[in-house]
C-alpha positions as a Markdown table, in Angstrom:
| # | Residue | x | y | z |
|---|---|---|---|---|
| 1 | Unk | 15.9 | 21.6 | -75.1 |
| 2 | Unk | 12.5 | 23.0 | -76.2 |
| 3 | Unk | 11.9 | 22.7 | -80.4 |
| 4 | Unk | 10.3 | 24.7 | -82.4 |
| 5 | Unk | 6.4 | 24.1 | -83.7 |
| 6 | Unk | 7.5 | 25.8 | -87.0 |
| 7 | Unk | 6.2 | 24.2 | -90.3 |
| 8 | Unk | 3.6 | 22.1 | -87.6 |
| 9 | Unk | 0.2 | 22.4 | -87.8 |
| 10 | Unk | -2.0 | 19.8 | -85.4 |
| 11 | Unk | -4.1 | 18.0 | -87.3 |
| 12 | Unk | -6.5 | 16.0 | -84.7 |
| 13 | Unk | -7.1 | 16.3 | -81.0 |
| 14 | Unk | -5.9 | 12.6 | -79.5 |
| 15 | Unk | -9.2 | 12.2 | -78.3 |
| 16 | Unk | -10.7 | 12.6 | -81.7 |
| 17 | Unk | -9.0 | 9.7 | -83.4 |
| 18 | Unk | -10.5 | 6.4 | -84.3 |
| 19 | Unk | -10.6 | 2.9 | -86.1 |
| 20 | Unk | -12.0 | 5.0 | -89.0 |
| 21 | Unk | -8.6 | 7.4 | -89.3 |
| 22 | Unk | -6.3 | 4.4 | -89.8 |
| 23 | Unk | -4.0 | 4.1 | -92.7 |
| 24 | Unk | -4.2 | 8.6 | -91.9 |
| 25 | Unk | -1.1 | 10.4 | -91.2 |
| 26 | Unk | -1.7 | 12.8 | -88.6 |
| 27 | Unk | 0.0 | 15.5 | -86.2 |
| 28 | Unk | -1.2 | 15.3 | -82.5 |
| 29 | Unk | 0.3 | 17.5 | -79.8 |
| 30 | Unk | 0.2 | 17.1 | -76.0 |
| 31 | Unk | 1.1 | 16.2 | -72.5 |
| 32 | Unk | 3.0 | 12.9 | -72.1 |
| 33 | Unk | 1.0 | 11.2 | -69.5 |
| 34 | Unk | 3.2 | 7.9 | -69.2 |
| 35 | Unk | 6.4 | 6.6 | -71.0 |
| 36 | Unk | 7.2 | 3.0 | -71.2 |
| 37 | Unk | 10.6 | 1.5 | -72.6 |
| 38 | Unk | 10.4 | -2.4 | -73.7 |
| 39 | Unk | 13.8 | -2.1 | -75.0 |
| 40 | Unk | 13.3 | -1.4 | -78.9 |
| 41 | Unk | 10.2 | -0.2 | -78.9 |
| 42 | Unk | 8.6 | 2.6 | -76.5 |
| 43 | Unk | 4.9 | 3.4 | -75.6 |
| 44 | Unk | 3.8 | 7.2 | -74.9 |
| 45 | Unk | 0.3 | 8.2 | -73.7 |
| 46 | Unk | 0.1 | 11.7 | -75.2 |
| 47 | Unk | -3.0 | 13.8 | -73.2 |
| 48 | Unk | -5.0 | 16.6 | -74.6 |
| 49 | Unk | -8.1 | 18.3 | -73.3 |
| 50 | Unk | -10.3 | 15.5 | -75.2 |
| 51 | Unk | -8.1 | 12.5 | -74.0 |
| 52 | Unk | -5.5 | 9.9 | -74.3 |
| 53 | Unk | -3.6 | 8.8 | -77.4 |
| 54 | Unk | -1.1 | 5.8 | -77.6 |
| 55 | Unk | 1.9 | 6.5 | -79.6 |
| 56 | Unk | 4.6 | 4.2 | -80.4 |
| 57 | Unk | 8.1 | 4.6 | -81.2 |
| 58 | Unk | 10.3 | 2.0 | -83.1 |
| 59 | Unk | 13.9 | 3.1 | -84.8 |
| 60 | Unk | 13.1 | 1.7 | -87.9 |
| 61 | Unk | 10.0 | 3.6 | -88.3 |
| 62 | Unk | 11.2 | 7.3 | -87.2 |
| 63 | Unk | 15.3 | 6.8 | -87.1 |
| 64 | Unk | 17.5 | 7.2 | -84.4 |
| 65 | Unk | 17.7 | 10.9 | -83.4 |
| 66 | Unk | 13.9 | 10.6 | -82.9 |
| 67 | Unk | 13.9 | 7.5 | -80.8 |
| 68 | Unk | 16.4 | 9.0 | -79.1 |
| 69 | Unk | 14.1 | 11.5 | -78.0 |
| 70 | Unk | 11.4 | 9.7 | -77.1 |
| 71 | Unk | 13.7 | 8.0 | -74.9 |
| 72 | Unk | 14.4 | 10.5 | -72.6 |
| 73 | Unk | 10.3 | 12.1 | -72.3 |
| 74 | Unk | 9.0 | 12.1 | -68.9 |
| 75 | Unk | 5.8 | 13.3 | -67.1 |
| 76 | Unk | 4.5 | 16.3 | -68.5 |
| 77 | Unk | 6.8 | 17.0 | -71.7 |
| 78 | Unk | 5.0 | 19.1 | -73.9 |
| 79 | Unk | 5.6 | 17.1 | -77.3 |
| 80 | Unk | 4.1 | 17.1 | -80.8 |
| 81 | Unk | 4.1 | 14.1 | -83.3 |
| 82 | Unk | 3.6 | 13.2 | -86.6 |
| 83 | Unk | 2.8 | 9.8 | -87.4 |
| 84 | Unk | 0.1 | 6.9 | -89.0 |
| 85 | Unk | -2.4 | 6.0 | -87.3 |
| 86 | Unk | -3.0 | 1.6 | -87.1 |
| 87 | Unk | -5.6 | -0.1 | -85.5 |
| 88 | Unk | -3.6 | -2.5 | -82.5 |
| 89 | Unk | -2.4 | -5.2 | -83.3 |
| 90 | Unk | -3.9 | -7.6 | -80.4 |
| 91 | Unk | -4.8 | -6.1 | -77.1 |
| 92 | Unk | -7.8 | -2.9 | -77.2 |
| 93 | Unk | -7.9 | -0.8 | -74.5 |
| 94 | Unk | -11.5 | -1.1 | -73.7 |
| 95 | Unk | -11.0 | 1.5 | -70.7 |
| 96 | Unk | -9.8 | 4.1 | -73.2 |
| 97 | Unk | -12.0 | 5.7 | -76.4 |
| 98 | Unk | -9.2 | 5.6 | -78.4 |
| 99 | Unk | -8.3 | 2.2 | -77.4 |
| 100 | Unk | -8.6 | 0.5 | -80.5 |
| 101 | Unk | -6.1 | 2.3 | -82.0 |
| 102 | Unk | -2.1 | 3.7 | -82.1 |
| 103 | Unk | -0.1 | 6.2 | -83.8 |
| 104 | Unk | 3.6 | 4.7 | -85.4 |
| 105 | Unk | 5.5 | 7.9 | -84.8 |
| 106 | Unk | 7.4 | 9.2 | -87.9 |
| 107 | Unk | 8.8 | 12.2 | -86.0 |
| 108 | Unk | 8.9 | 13.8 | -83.2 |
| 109 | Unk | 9.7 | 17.4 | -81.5 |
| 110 | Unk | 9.9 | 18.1 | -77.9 |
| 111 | Unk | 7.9 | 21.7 | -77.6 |
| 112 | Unk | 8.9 | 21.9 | -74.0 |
| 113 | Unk | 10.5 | 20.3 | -71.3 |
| 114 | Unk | 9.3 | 19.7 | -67.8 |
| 115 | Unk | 10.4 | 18.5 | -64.1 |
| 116 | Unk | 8.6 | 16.2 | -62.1 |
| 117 | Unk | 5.3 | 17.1 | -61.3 |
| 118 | Unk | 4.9 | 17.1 | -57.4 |
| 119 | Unk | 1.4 | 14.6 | -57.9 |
| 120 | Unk | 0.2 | 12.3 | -60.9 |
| 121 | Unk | -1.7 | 14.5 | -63.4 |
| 122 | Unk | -4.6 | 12.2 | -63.2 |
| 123 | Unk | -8.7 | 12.2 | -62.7 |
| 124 | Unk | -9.5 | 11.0 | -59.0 |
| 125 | Unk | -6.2 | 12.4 | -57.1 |
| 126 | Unk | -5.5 | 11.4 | -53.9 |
| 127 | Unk | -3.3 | 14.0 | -54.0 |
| 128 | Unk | -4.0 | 16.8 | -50.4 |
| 129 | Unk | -5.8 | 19.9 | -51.5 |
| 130 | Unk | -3.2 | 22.0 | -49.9 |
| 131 | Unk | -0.3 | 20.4 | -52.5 |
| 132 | Unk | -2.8 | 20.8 | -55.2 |
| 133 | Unk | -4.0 | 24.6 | -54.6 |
| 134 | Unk | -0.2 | 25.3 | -54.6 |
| 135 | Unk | 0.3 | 23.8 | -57.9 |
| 136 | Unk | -2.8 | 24.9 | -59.4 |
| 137 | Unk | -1.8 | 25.0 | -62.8 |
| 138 | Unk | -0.8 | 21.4 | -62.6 |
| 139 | Unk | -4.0 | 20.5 | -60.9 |
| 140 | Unk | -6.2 | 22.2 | -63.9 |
| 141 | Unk | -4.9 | 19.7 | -66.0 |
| 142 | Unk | -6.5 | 16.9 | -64.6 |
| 143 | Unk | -9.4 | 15.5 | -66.7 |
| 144 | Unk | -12.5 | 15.6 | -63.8 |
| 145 | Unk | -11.2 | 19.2 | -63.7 |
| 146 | Unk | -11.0 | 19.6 | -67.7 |
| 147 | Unk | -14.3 | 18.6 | -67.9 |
| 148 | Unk | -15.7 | 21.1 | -65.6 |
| 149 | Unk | -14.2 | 23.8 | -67.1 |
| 150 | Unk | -15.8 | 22.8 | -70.6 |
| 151 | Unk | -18.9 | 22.5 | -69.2 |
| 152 | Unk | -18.7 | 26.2 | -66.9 |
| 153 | Unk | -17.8 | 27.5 | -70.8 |
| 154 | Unk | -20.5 | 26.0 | -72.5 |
| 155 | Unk | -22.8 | 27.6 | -69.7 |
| 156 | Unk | -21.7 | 30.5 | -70.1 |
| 157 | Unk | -21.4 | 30.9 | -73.7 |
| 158 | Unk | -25.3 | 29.8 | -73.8 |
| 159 | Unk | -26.4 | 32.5 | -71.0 |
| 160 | Unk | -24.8 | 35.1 | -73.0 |
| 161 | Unk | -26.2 | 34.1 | -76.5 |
| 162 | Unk | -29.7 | 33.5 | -75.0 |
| 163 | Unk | -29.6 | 37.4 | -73.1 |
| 164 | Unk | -27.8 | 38.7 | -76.0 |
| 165 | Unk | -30.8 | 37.5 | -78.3 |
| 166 | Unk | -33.1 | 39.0 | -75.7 |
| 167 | Unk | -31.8 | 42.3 | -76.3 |
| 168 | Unk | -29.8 | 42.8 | -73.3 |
| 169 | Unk | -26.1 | 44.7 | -73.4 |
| 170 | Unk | -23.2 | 43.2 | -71.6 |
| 171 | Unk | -21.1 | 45.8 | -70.5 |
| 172 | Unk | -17.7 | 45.4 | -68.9 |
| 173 | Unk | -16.3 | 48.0 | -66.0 |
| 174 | Unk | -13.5 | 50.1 | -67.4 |
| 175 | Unk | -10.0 | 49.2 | -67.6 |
| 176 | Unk | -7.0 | 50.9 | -66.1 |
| 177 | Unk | -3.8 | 50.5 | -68.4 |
């Protein structure tokens, strides 16, 4: 059952946390990539446009109602959390650039749910072209494809500034309501 983001504001992108935010309490929001249960303690990856954020949820840090939650997120729940961030304890994930750090979940809200997705929501899919053109809104998700789409905007957005400084007039054809 899909919550409600009243009262939530996000604070930080996951990708935008570091070593230097720890000791911070902070609201992420985003996709949850992976879930692992190791039976009193669960590990989400939580995706957003600028990347990959651990978040870990123990009962004695954000009660039962919200580990029970966090036990039953799959691929592709849409969630938001509000936590502390720590620097890990032992092992750094050198393959990720927020791998030197967690969030300790306080709370959680499930903002929507989601089925299966028909292919991993990942960079580098094996996944046929045909499966992913039908799902293209899953496929756009994907970071190699997040990353292009940043960089078409950022084209764009430059073009325009650089003709609009030039004196030129972007006009759009009309619009039928």
């Amino acid at each position: 059952m899909a919550e409600s983001m009243k009262g939530l504001k996000r604070t930080n992108r996951c990708g935008e946390l570091s070593a230097t935010n720890a000791g911070e309490t902070v609201t992420v929001m985003g996709w949850v990539q992976k879930q692992r249960n190791k039976g009193g303690i669960i590990f989400v990856d939580l995706r957003d446009r600028s990347g990959i954020l651990q978040v870990i949820f123990e009962e004695s840090d954000c009660g039962a109602e919200n580990f029970a939650k966090a036990e039953k997120l799959r691929s592709e729940f849409v969630i938001a959390v509000v936590g502390r961030v720590e620097k890990r304890g032992g092992a750094v994930n050198e393959n990720l650039a927020t791998g030197e750090i967690e969030v300790r979940a306080q709370q959680i809200r499930v903002l929507a749910e989601a089925e299966t997705p028909p292919f991993p929501i990942e960079a580098d899919s094996k996944t046929k072209e045909e499966l992913r053109l039908k799902y293209r809104y899953l496929d756009l998700r994907r970071p190699d494809l997040q990353r292009n789409l940043m960089l078409r905007s950022r084209i764009t957005t430059t073009i325009r500034s650089f003709l609009s400084e030039e004196g030129f007039l972007e006009i759009d054809p009309p619009i039928l309501n």
